[in-house]
PDB file of C-alpha atoms in Angstrom:
ATOM      1  CA  MET A   1     -43.839 -63.383 -10.585  1.00  0.00           C
ATOM      2  CA  THR A   2     -43.583 -63.122  -6.823  1.00  0.00           C
ATOM      3  CA  ALA A   3     -39.877 -62.356  -6.998  1.00  0.00           C
ATOM      4  CA  LEU A   4     -40.415 -59.750  -9.681  1.00  0.00           C
ATOM      5  CA  ALA A   5     -43.218 -58.157  -7.729  1.00  0.00           C
ATOM      6  CA  ALA A   6     -41.119 -58.088  -4.609  1.00  0.00           C
ATOM      7  CA  GLY A   7     -38.212 -56.519  -6.482  1.00  0.00           C
ATOM      8  CA  ALA A   8     -40.247 -53.914  -8.301  1.00  0.00           C
ATOM      9  CA  PRO A   9     -40.574 -51.422  -5.438  1.00  0.00           C
ATOM     10  CA  ALA A  10     -36.826 -51.525  -4.772  1.00  0.00           C
ATOM     11  CA  ALA A  11     -36.039 -50.918  -8.429  1.00  0.00           C
ATOM     12  CA  SER A  12     -38.511 -48.068  -8.651  1.00  0.00           C
ATOM     13  CA  ARG A  13     -37.072 -46.205  -5.699  1.00  0.00           C
ATOM     14  CA  THR A  14     -35.299 -42.968  -6.642  1.00  0.00           C
ATOM     15  CA  ALA A  15     -31.547 -43.449  -6.701  1.00  0.00           C
ATOM     16  CA  PRO A  16     -29.577 -41.087  -4.457  1.00  0.00           C
ATOM     17  CA  ARG A  17     -27.819 -38.222  -6.191  1.00  0.00           C
ATOM     18  CA  THR A  18     -24.194 -39.218  -6.415  1.00  0.00           C
ATOM     19  CA  ALA A  19     -23.080 -37.285  -9.478  1.00  0.00           C
ATOM     20  CA  GLY A  20     -21.421 -33.938  -9.096  1.00  0.00           C
ATOM     21  CA  SER A  21     -19.589 -33.802  -5.795  1.00  0.00           C
ATOM     22  CA  LEU A  22     -18.591 -30.435  -4.394  1.00  0.00           C
ATOM     23  CA  GLY A  23     -14.943 -30.955  -5.322  1.00  0.00           C
ATOM     24  CA  GLN A  24     -15.848 -31.785  -8.920  1.00  0.00           C
ATOM     25  CA  ILE A  25     -18.066 -28.731  -9.212  1.00  0.00           C
ATOM     26  CA  VAL A  26     -15.363 -26.438  -7.796  1.00  0.00           C
ATOM     27  CA  LYS A  27     -12.883 -27.799 -10.353  1.00  0.00           C
ATOM     28  CA  ALA A  28     -15.391 -27.368 -13.171  1.00  0.00           C
ATOM     29  CA  GLU A  29     -16.214 -23.804 -12.130  1.00  0.00           C
ATOM     30  CA  LEU A  30     -12.518 -22.953 -11.883  1.00  0.00           C
ATOM     31  CA  VAL A  31     -11.974 -24.285 -15.401  1.00  0.00           C
ATOM     32  CA  LYS A  32     -14.881 -22.196 -16.697  1.00  0.00           C
ATOM     33  CA  LEU A  33     -13.635 -19.075 -14.959  1.00  0.00           C
ATOM     34  CA  LEU A  34     -10.042 -19.446 -16.076  1.00  0.00           C
ATOM     35  CA  ARG A  35     -10.964 -20.242 -19.680  1.00  0.00           C
ATOM     36  CA  ARG A  36     -13.163 -17.178 -19.973  1.00  0.00           C
ATOM     37  CA  PRO A  37     -11.320 -14.174 -21.485  1.00  0.00           C
ATOM     38  CA  ALA A  38     -13.435 -11.749 -19.435  1.00  0.00           C
ATOM     39  CA  THR A  39     -11.984 -13.225 -16.236  1.00  0.00           C
ATOM     40  CA  TRP A  40      -8.421 -12.449 -17.289  1.00  0.00           C
ATOM     41  CA  VAL A  41      -9.398  -8.970 -18.463  1.00  0.00           C
ATOM     42  CA  LEU A  42     -11.107  -8.104 -15.170  1.00  0.00           C
ATOM     43  CA  LEU A  43      -8.454  -9.673 -12.947  1.00  0.00           C
ATOM     44  CA  GLY A  44      -5.697  -8.124 -15.037  1.00  0.00           C
ATOM     45  CA  LEU A  45      -7.204  -4.659 -14.822  1.00  0.00           C
ATOM     46  CA  TRP A  46      -7.528  -4.838 -11.041  1.00  0.00           C
ATOM     47  CA  PRO A  47      -3.816  -5.109 -10.054  1.00  0.00           C
ATOM     48  CA  THR A  48      -2.803  -2.961 -13.019  1.00  0.00           C
ATOM     49  CA  LEU A  49      -5.001  -0.039 -12.006  1.00  0.00           C
ATOM     50  CA  GLN A  50      -3.987  -0.533  -8.392  1.00  0.00           C
ATOM     51  CA  LEU A  51      -0.324  -0.311  -9.348  1.00  0.00           C
ATOM     52  CA  VAL A  52      -0.796   2.732 -11.563  1.00  0.00           C
ATOM     53  CA  PHE A  53      -2.673   4.832  -9.012  1.00  0.00           C
ATOM     54  CA  SER A  54      -0.878   3.725  -5.840  1.00  0.00           C
ATOM     55  CA  LEU A  55       2.737   3.621  -7.067  1.00  0.00           C
ATOM     56  CA  ILE A  56       3.424   4.736 -10.635  1.00  0.00           C
ATOM     57  CA  ILE A  57       1.638   8.100 -10.689  1.00  0.00           C
ATOM     58  CA  PRO A  58       2.952   9.153  -7.239  1.00  0.00           C
ATOM     59  CA  TYR A  59       6.474   8.079  -8.220  1.00  0.00           C
ATOM     60  CA  VAL A  60       6.359  10.014 -11.488  1.00  0.00           C
ATOM     61  CA  SER A  61       5.118  13.061  -9.577  1.00  0.00           C
ATOM     62  CA  TYR A  62       7.967  12.661  -7.085  1.00  0.00           C
ATOM     63  CA  ARG A  63      10.567  12.439  -9.851  1.00  0.00           C
ATOM     64  CA  ARG A  64       9.187  15.601 -11.416  1.00  0.00           C
ATOM     65  CA  GLY A  65       9.230  17.400  -8.078  1.00  0.00           C
ATOM     66  CA  SER A  66       5.513  18.063  -8.125  1.00  0.00           C
ATOM     67  CA  SER A  67       2.813  17.305  -5.591  1.00  0.00           C
ATOM     68  CA  TYR A  68       0.082  14.730  -6.061  1.00  0.00           C
ATOM     69  CA  GLU A  69      -3.318  14.890  -4.350  1.00  0.00           C
ATOM     70  CA  GLY A  70      -1.968  17.514  -1.972  1.00  0.00           C
ATOM     71  CA  SER A  71       1.116  15.504  -0.941  1.00  0.00           C
ATOM     72  CA  PRO A  72       4.560  17.113  -1.402  1.00  0.00           C
ATOM     73  CA  PRO A  73       7.330  15.144  -3.152  1.00  0.00           C
ATOM     74  CA  SER A  74       8.997  14.041   0.098  1.00  0.00           C
ATOM     75  CA  ALA A  75       5.720  12.620   1.407  1.00  0.00           C
ATOM     76  CA  LEU A  76       5.085  10.924  -1.918  1.00  0.00           C
ATOM     77  CA  LEU A  77       8.313   8.955  -1.716  1.00  0.00           C
ATOM     78  CA  ASP A  78       7.548   7.856   1.828  1.00  0.00           C
ATOM     79  CA  SER A  79       4.091   6.652   0.786  1.00  0.00           C
ATOM     80  CA  ILE A  80       5.305   4.308  -1.964  1.00  0.00           C
ATOM     81  CA  THR A  81       8.122   2.498  -0.170  1.00  0.00           C
ATOM     82  CA  PRO A  82       7.677  -1.081   1.173  1.00  0.00           C
ATOM     83  CA  HIS A  83       6.450  -0.125   4.645  1.00  0.00           C
ATOM     84  CA  ARG A  84       3.205   1.063   2.976  1.00  0.00           C
ATOM     85  CA  LEU A  85       2.742  -2.247   1.154  1.00  0.00           C
ATOM     86  CA  VAL A  86      -0.672  -3.067   2.636  1.00  0.00           C
ATOM     87  CA  LEU A  87      -2.267   0.275   1.747  1.00  0.00           C
ATOM     88  CA  ASN A  88      -0.729   0.347  -1.720  1.00  0.00           C
ATOM     89  CA  ALA A  89      -1.932  -3.184  -2.456  1.00  0.00           C
ATOM     90  CA  ILE A  90      -5.577  -2.827  -1.384  1.00  0.00           C
ATOM     91  CA  SER A  91      -6.560   0.851  -1.582  1.00  0.00           C
ATOM     92  CA  GLY A  92      -8.455   0.373  -4.860  1.00  0.00           C
ATOM     93  CA  LEU A  93     -10.803  -2.317  -3.551  1.00  0.00           C
ATOM     94  CA  PRO A  94     -13.545  -0.027  -2.211  1.00  0.00           C
ATOM     95  CA  LEU A  95     -14.146   1.626  -5.601  1.00  0.00           C
ATOM     96  CA  PHE A  96     -12.721   0.540  -8.969  1.00  0.00           C
ATOM     97  CA  GLY A  97     -11.553  -2.839  -7.687  1.00  0.00           C
ATOM     98  CA  GLY A  98     -14.996  -3.466  -6.233  1.00  0.00           C
ATOM     99  CA  ALA A  99     -16.631  -2.614  -9.556  1.00  0.00           C
ATOM    100  CA  LEU A 100     -14.447  -5.132 -11.383  1.00  0.00           C
ATOM    101  CA  LEU A 101     -15.047  -7.889  -8.828  1.00  0.00           C
ATOM    102  CA  LEU A 102     -18.795  -7.310  -8.785  1.00  0.00           C
ATOM    103  CA  THR A 103     -18.728  -7.663 -12.569  1.00  0.00           C
ATOM    104  CA  LEU A 104     -16.863 -10.962 -12.252  1.00  0.00           C
ATOM    105  CA  GLY A 105     -19.415 -12.302  -9.764  1.00  0.00           C
ATOM    106  CA  ALA A 106     -22.314 -11.261 -11.980  1.00  0.00           C
ATOM    107  CA  LEU A 107     -20.704 -12.987 -14.958  1.00  0.00           C
ATOM    108  CA  LEU A 108     -20.147 -16.161 -12.948  1.00  0.00           C
ATOM    109  CA  ALA A 109     -23.797 -16.494 -11.911  1.00  0.00           C
ATOM    110  CA  GLY A 110     -25.673 -14.663 -14.645  1.00  0.00           C
ATOM    111  CA  SER A 111     -24.007 -16.417 -17.561  1.00  0.00           C
ATOM    112  CA  GLU A 112     -25.525 -19.736 -16.478  1.00  0.00           C
ATOM    113  CA  TYR A 113     -28.975 -18.302 -17.157  1.00  0.00           C
ATOM    114  CA  GLY A 114     -27.978 -16.609 -20.400  1.00  0.00           C
ATOM    115  CA  TRP A 115     -26.410 -19.779 -21.794  1.00  0.00           C
ATOM    116  CA  GLY A 116     -29.124 -22.060 -20.406  1.00  0.00           C
ATOM    117  CA  THR A 117     -26.512 -24.327 -18.824  1.00  0.00           C
ATOM    118  CA  LEU A 118     -27.766 -24.304 -15.234  1.00  0.00           C
ATOM    119  CA  LYS A 119     -30.767 -26.517 -15.960  1.00  0.00           C
ATOM    120  CA  THR A 120     -28.545 -28.966 -17.847  1.00  0.00           C
ATOM    121  CA  LEU A 121     -26.064 -29.070 -14.973  1.00  0.00           C
ATOM    122  CA  LEU A 122     -28.755 -29.684 -12.343  1.00  0.00           C
ATOM    123  CA  ALA A 123     -30.290 -32.454 -14.454  1.00  0.00           C
ATOM    124  CA  GLN A 124     -27.032 -34.401 -14.148  1.00  0.00           C
ATOM    125  CA  GLY A 125     -27.403 -34.925 -10.428  1.00  0.00           C
ATOM    126  CA  PRO A 126     -25.873 -32.244  -8.179  1.00  0.00           C
ATOM    127  CA  ARG A 127     -28.112 -30.362  -5.799  1.00  0.00           C
ATOM    128  CA  ARG A 128     -28.704 -26.659  -6.209  1.00  0.00           C
ATOM    129  CA  LEU A 129     -26.883 -25.638  -3.050  1.00  0.00           C
ATOM    130  CA  THR A 130     -23.932 -27.823  -4.016  1.00  0.00           C
ATOM    131  CA  VAL A 131     -23.679 -26.030  -7.342  1.00  0.00           C
ATOM    132  CA  LEU A 132     -23.891 -22.636  -5.634  1.00  0.00           C
ATOM    133  CA  ALA A 133     -21.266 -23.629  -3.070  1.00  0.00           C
ATOM    134  CA  GLY A 134     -18.970 -24.779  -5.863  1.00  0.00           C
ATOM    135  CA  GLN A 135     -19.376 -21.470  -7.678  1.00  0.00           C
ATOM    136  CA  LEU A 136     -18.668 -19.447  -4.551  1.00  0.00           C
ATOM    137  CA  LEU A 137     -15.625 -21.535  -3.599  1.00  0.00           C
ATOM    138  CA  ALA A 138     -14.242 -21.211  -7.125  1.00  0.00           C
ATOM    139  CA  LEU A 139     -14.748 -17.457  -6.964  1.00  0.00           C
ATOM    140  CA  LEU A 140     -13.072 -17.348  -3.539  1.00  0.00           C
ATOM    141  CA  THR A 141     -10.078 -19.263  -4.905  1.00  0.00           C
ATOM    142  CA  VAL A 142      -9.673 -16.907  -7.855  1.00  0.00           C
ATOM    143  CA  LEU A 143     -10.026 -13.825  -5.667  1.00  0.00           C
ATOM    144  CA  ALA A 144      -7.484 -15.095  -3.124  1.00  0.00           C
ATOM    145  CA  GLY A 145      -4.987 -15.952  -5.856  1.00  0.00           C
ATOM    146  CA  THR A 146      -5.369 -12.539  -7.478  1.00  0.00           C
ATOM    147  CA  LEU A 147      -4.922 -10.801  -4.127  1.00  0.00           C
ATOM    148  CA  VAL A 148      -1.711 -12.689  -3.418  1.00  0.00           C
ATOM    149  CA  PHE A 149      -0.449 -11.832  -6.897  1.00  0.00           C
ATOM    150  CA  GLY A 150      -1.341  -8.175  -6.341  1.00  0.00           C
ATOM    151  CA  PHE A 151       0.540  -8.103  -3.040  1.00  0.00           C
ATOM    152  CA  LEU A 152       3.615  -9.698  -4.633  1.00  0.00           C
ATOM    153  CA  LEU A 153       3.530  -7.321  -7.610  1.00  0.00           C
ATOM    154  CA  THR A 154       3.154  -4.276  -5.360  1.00  0.00           C
ATOM    155  CA  ALA A 155       5.959  -5.512  -3.110  1.00  0.00           C
ATOM    156  CA  LEU A 156       8.289  -5.985  -6.060  1.00  0.00           C
ATOM    157  CA  CYS A 157       7.580  -2.531  -7.487  1.00  0.00           C
ATOM    158  CA  SER A 158       7.865  -0.735  -4.141  1.00  0.00           C
ATOM    159  CA  TRP A 159      11.130  -2.548  -3.440  1.00  0.00           C
ATOM    160  CA  GLY A 160      12.424  -1.436  -6.849  1.00  0.00           C
ATOM    161  CA  ILE A 161      11.490   2.181  -6.083  1.00  0.00           C
ATOM    162  CA  ALA A 162      13.213   2.034  -2.685  1.00  0.00           C
ATOM    163  CA  ARG A 163      16.329   0.563  -4.256  1.00  0.00           C
ATOM    164  CA  ALA A 164      16.361   3.128  -7.073  1.00  0.00           C
ATOM    165  CA  GLU A 165      16.010   6.009  -4.608  1.00  0.00           C
ATOM    166  CA  SER A 166      18.465   4.531  -2.046  1.00  0.00           C
ATOM    167  CA  VAL A 167      15.975   4.561   0.814  1.00  0.00           C
ATOM    168  CA  PRO A 168      15.513   1.774   3.395  1.00  0.00           C
ATOM    169  CA  ALA A 169      13.123  -1.012   2.473  1.00  0.00           C
ATOM    170  CA  ASP A 170      11.278  -1.489   5.766  1.00  0.00           C
ATOM    171  CA  TRP A 171       8.720  -4.231   5.307  1.00  0.00           C
ATOM    172  CA  PRO A 172       5.513  -4.590   7.355  1.00  0.00           C
ATOM    173  CA  GLY A 173       5.376  -7.407   9.887  1.00  0.00           C
ATOM    174  CA  VAL A 174       3.767 -10.782   9.303  1.00  0.00           C
ATOM    175  CA  ALA A 175       0.756  -9.894  11.453  1.00  0.00           C
ATOM    176  CA  GLU A 176       0.179  -6.665   9.518  1.00  0.00           C
ATOM    177  CA  LEU A 177       0.434  -8.491   6.205  1.00  0.00           C
ATOM    178  CA  ALA A 178      -1.965 -11.198   7.374  1.00  0.00           C
ATOM    179  CA  GLN A 179      -4.484  -8.597   8.544  1.00  0.00           C
ATOM    180  CA  GLY A 180      -4.168  -6.715   5.276  1.00  0.00           C
ATOM    181  CA  LEU A 181      -4.631  -9.822   3.159  1.00  0.00           C
ATOM    182  CA  GLY A 182      -7.560 -11.002   5.279  1.00  0.00           C
ATOM    183  CA  GLY A 183      -9.273  -7.620   5.150  1.00  0.00           C
ATOM    184  CA  ALA A 184      -8.745  -7.374   1.409  1.00  0.00           C
ATOM    185  CA  LEU A 185     -10.179 -10.868   0.901  1.00  0.00           C
ATOM    186  CA  LEU A 186     -13.242  -9.924   2.970  1.00  0.00           C
ATOM    187  CA  ILE A 187     -13.857  -6.826   0.843  1.00  0.00           C
ATOM    188  CA  ALA A 188     -13.318  -8.757  -2.388  1.00  0.00           C
ATOM    189  CA  CYS A 189     -15.724 -11.499  -1.289  1.00  0.00           C
ATOM    190  CA  VAL A 190     -18.420  -8.957  -0.433  1.00  0.00           C
ATOM    191  CA  TRP A 191     -18.255  -7.392  -3.893  1.00  0.00           C
ATOM    192  CA  GLY A 192     -18.056 -10.769  -5.602  1.00  0.00           C
ATOM    193  CA  SER A 193     -21.014 -12.166  -3.644  1.00  0.00           C
ATOM    194  CA  MET A 194     -23.013  -9.033  -4.435  1.00  0.00           C
ATOM    195  CA  GLY A 195     -22.369  -9.677  -8.117  1.00  0.00           C
ATOM    196  CA  VAL A 196     -23.409 -13.332  -7.759  1.00  0.00           C
ATOM    197  CA  PHE A 197     -26.606 -12.248  -6.011  1.00  0.00           C
ATOM    198  CA  LEU A 198     -27.478  -9.695  -8.708  1.00  0.00           C
ATOM    199  CA  GLY A 199     -26.691 -12.165 -11.505  1.00  0.00           C
ATOM    200  CA  THR A 200     -28.895 -14.789  -9.857  1.00  0.00           C
ATOM    201  CA  ALA A 201     -31.729 -12.411  -8.977  1.00  0.00           C
ATOM    202  CA  LEU A 202     -31.879 -10.891 -12.462  1.00  0.00           C
ATOM    203  CA  ARG A 203     -31.066 -14.146 -14.311  1.00  0.00           C
ATOM    204  CA  GLY A 204     -28.533 -12.488 -16.559  1.00  0.00           C
ATOM    205  CA  THR A 205     -25.405 -10.389 -16.737  1.00  0.00           C
ATOM    206  CA  ALA A 206     -26.139  -7.080 -18.467  1.00  0.00           C
ATOM    207  CA  LEU A 207     -28.662  -5.604 -16.036  1.00  0.00           C
ATOM    208  CA  ALA A 208     -26.873  -7.101 -13.025  1.00  0.00           C
ATOM    209  CA  ILE A 209     -23.565  -5.504 -14.017  1.00  0.00           C
ATOM    210  CA  GLY A 210     -25.243  -2.207 -14.871  1.00  0.00           C
ATOM    211  CA  LEU A 211     -27.071  -1.929 -11.553  1.00  0.00           C
ATOM    212  CA  GLY A 212     -23.978  -2.952  -9.610  1.00  0.00           C
ATOM    213  CA  LEU A 213     -21.789  -0.361 -11.293  1.00  0.00           C
ATOM    214  CA  VAL A 214     -24.396   2.357 -10.796  1.00  0.00           C
ATOM    215  CA  TRP A 215     -24.525   1.491  -7.095  1.00  0.00           C
ATOM    216  CA  ILE A 216     -20.750   1.496  -6.559  1.00  0.00           C
ATOM    217  CA  LEU A 217     -19.759   4.385  -8.800  1.00  0.00           C
ATOM    218  CA  ALA A 218     -22.792   6.667  -8.520  1.00  0.00           C
ATOM    219  CA  VAL A 219     -25.246   5.995  -5.691  1.00  0.00           C
ATOM    220  CA  GLU A 220     -22.756   5.578  -2.860  1.00  0.00           C
ATOM    221  CA  ASN A 221     -20.685   8.540  -4.048  1.00  0.00           C
ATOM    222  CA  LEU A 222     -23.771  10.747  -4.147  1.00  0.00           C
ATOM    223  CA  VAL A 223     -24.802   9.683  -0.657  1.00  0.00           C
ATOM    224  CA  VAL A 224     -21.336  10.219   0.834  1.00  0.00           C
ATOM    225  CA  ASN A 225     -20.234  13.358  -0.998  1.00  0.00           C
ATOM    226  CA  VAL A 226     -23.526  15.167  -1.632  1.00  0.00           C
ATOM    227  CA  ALA A 227     -26.340  14.013   0.644  1.00  0.00           C
ATOM    228  CA  ALA A 228     -24.455  13.165   3.860  1.00  0.00           C
ATOM    229  CA  PRO A 229     -22.946  16.649   4.388  1.00  0.00           C
ATOM    230  CA  LEU A 230     -26.391  18.234   3.986  1.00  0.00           C
ATOM    231  CA  LEU A 231     -28.820  15.859   5.690  1.00  0.00           C
ATOM    232  CA  GLY A 232     -28.380  14.120   9.026  1.00  0.00           C
ATOM    233  CA  PHE A 233     -30.317  11.041   7.910  1.00  0.00           C
ATOM    234  CA  PHE A 234     -27.862  10.312   5.099  1.00  0.00           C
ATOM    235  CA  ASP A 235     -24.924  11.130   7.345  1.00  0.00           C
ATOM    236  CA  ALA A 236     -26.028   8.343   9.676  1.00  0.00           C
ATOM    237  CA  ALA A 237     -27.139   5.987   6.898  1.00  0.00           C
ATOM    238  CA  GLN A 238     -23.803   6.058   5.085  1.00  0.00           C
ATOM    239  CA  ALA A 239     -22.280   4.000   7.902  1.00  0.00           C
ATOM    240  CA  ALA A 240     -24.345   1.033   6.665  1.00  0.00           C
ATOM    241  CA  LEU A 241     -23.190   1.166   3.034  1.00  0.00           C
ATOM    242  CA  PRO A 242     -20.843  -1.590   1.800  1.00  0.00           C
ATOM    243  CA  GLY A 243     -18.513   0.788  -0.040  1.00  0.00           C
ATOM    244  CA  VAL A 244     -18.179   3.112   2.945  1.00  0.00           C
ATOM    245  CA  ASN A 245     -17.321   0.198   5.217  1.00  0.00           C
ATOM    246  CA  ALA A 246     -14.864  -1.189   2.673  1.00  0.00           C
ATOM    247  CA  GLY A 247     -13.089   2.176   2.534  1.00  0.00           C
ATOM    248  CA  SER A 248     -13.105   2.455   6.318  1.00  0.00           C
ATOM    249  CA  LEU A 249     -11.604  -1.029   6.687  1.00  0.00           C
ATOM    250  CA  VAL A 250      -8.814  -0.137   4.262  1.00  0.00           C
ATOM    251  CA  ALA A 251      -8.200   3.082   6.198  1.00  0.00           C
ATOM    252  CA  GLY A 252      -8.047   1.131   9.448  1.00  0.00           C
ATOM    253  CA  LEU A 253      -5.575  -1.384   8.014  1.00  0.00           C
ATOM    254  CA  ALA A 254      -3.422   1.443   6.629  1.00  0.00           C
ATOM    255  CA  GLY A 255      -2.681   2.836  10.083  1.00  0.00           C
ATOM    256  CA  PRO A 256      -3.341   6.189  11.766  1.00  0.00           C
ATOM    257  CA  ASP A 257      -0.460   8.048  10.086  1.00  0.00           C
ATOM    258  CA  ALA A 258      -1.133   6.907   6.521  1.00  0.00           C
ATOM    259  CA  VAL A 259      -1.980   9.421   3.804  1.00  0.00           C
ATOM    260  CA  LEU A 260      -5.285   8.379   2.219  1.00  0.00           C
ATOM    261  CA  ARG A 261      -5.325   9.597  -1.382  1.00  0.00           C
ATOM    262  CA  THR A 262      -7.399   6.949  -3.168  1.00  0.00           C
ATOM    263  CA  PRO A 263     -11.082   7.794  -3.788  1.00  0.00           C
ATOM    264  CA  GLY A 264     -13.391   5.729  -1.625  1.00  0.00           C
ATOM    265  CA  VAL A 265     -10.862   5.255   1.179  1.00  0.00           C
ATOM    266  CA  ALA A 266     -11.786   7.250   4.300  1.00  0.00           C
ATOM    267  CA  ALA A 267     -12.117   6.473   7.993  1.00  0.00           C
ATOM    268  CA  ILE A 268     -15.839   7.183   8.222  1.00  0.00           C
ATOM    269  CA  VAL A 269     -16.421   4.333  10.691  1.00  0.00           C
ATOM    270  CA  ASP A 270     -14.083   2.328  12.903  1.00  0.00           C
ATOM    271  CA  GLY A 271     -12.148  -0.436  11.195  1.00  0.00           C
ATOM    272  CA  GLY A 272     -13.485  -3.129  13.514  1.00  0.00           C
ATOM    273  CA  GLN A 273     -17.060  -2.037  12.962  1.00  0.00           C
ATOM    274  CA  ALA A 274     -16.438  -1.988   9.218  1.00  0.00           C
ATOM    275  CA  ALA A 275     -15.219  -5.594   9.293  1.00  0.00           C
ATOM    276  CA  TRP A 276     -18.358  -6.736  11.126  1.00  0.00           C
ATOM    277  CA  VAL A 277     -20.645  -4.867   8.738  1.00  0.00           C
ATOM    278  CA  LEU A 278     -18.871  -6.320   5.716  1.00  0.00           C
ATOM    279  CA  GLY A 279     -19.141  -9.784   7.236  1.00  0.00           C
ATOM    280  CA  GLY A 280     -22.870  -9.175   7.623  1.00  0.00           C
ATOM    281  CA  PHE A 281     -23.156  -8.154   3.971  1.00  0.00           C
ATOM    282  CA  LEU A 282     -21.286 -11.291   2.914  1.00  0.00           C
ATOM    283  CA  VAL A 283     -23.706 -13.486   4.872  1.00  0.00           C
ATOM    284  CA  LEU A 284     -26.682 -11.490   3.558  1.00  0.00           C
ATOM    285  CA  PHE A 285     -25.741 -11.727  -0.130  1.00  0.00           C
ATOM    286  CA  THR A 286     -24.834 -15.406   0.167  1.00  0.00           C
ATOM    287  CA  GLY A 287     -28.029 -16.225   2.046  1.00  0.00           C
ATOM    288  CA  LEU A 288     -30.266 -14.347  -0.391  1.00  0.00           C
ATOM    289  CA  THR A 289     -28.603 -16.061  -3.330  1.00  0.00           C
ATOM    290  CA  ALA A 290     -29.065 -19.481  -1.712  1.00  0.00           C
ATOM    291  CA  LEU A 291     -32.729 -18.665  -1.079  1.00  0.00           C
ATOM    292  CA  LEU A 292     -33.284 -17.713  -4.716  1.00  0.00           C
ATOM    293  CA  VAL A 293     -31.462 -20.770  -6.018  1.00  0.00           C
ATOM    294  CA  THR A 294     -33.386 -23.217  -3.849  1.00  0.00           C
ATOM    295  CA  ARG A 295     -36.863 -21.655  -3.928  1.00  0.00           C
ATOM    296  CA  ARG A 296     -37.168 -20.408  -7.498  1.00  0.00           C
ATOM    297  CA  ASP A 297     -37.757 -22.328 -10.717  1.00  0.00           C
ATOM    298  CA  ILE A 298     -34.732 -22.590 -12.999  1.00  0.00           C
ATOM    299  CA  THR A 299     -35.772 -21.315 -16.410  1.00  0.00           C
TER     300      THR A 299
END
């Protein structure tokens, strides 16, 4: 009796949570993402649209001898050869690429509430922040892989155009490529984390995706193109918008002599300032999501 009584408190102590390490959760989230058809649709549309608007349409216009977005045929050819690889690979991220990546982030987080799987997952042992970290790292991995694929695809197509037109294939330097890839990953992570935040805050996907798309495609465009030219307040406030800073970072990475044709890409603020603001948004969205996950009941 004495031995049993002495052993009872030790047996009744709560066992430490050992199930669900961060590495296991990242692998599980990657499997879920890669097995979901919506992931392949969204990540397939992103480089496809980027290729169409940055290379294919300008090249077709050049072959027909017509201008495109105010650029004459000779300037069009110069803008789609390999030395413009960075701009041609990332110019869609501030607008249509951002919309697709926000949708992916909202699906990643919001689906857990719609399917009711988050409560089941947490009951198996892992802590809430560990689950969130695993989701974000899985999203980061997918985004980085898609960016690298997009760069390689753009490089291959621009090299093919240069070869077909018998013009020199002057490639950007390693430092320029690294800056371009890093800047693109920062922009992609901001949009993805915004989607994760909206999916978590609204506990679903439909409203989160709808609000995110309205913000990217409507609200920011109205502020920049309609309100800012008329009112000084909006002219100053646009410098704090995520889409404006994403477009300014792309413009900064493109170089001072680049022709900026893609909607959403404009040097409204300095590229360095844009990078800091985007980094702030990334921290903000991640921190708010962590606060919601840890402080709110999972229902």
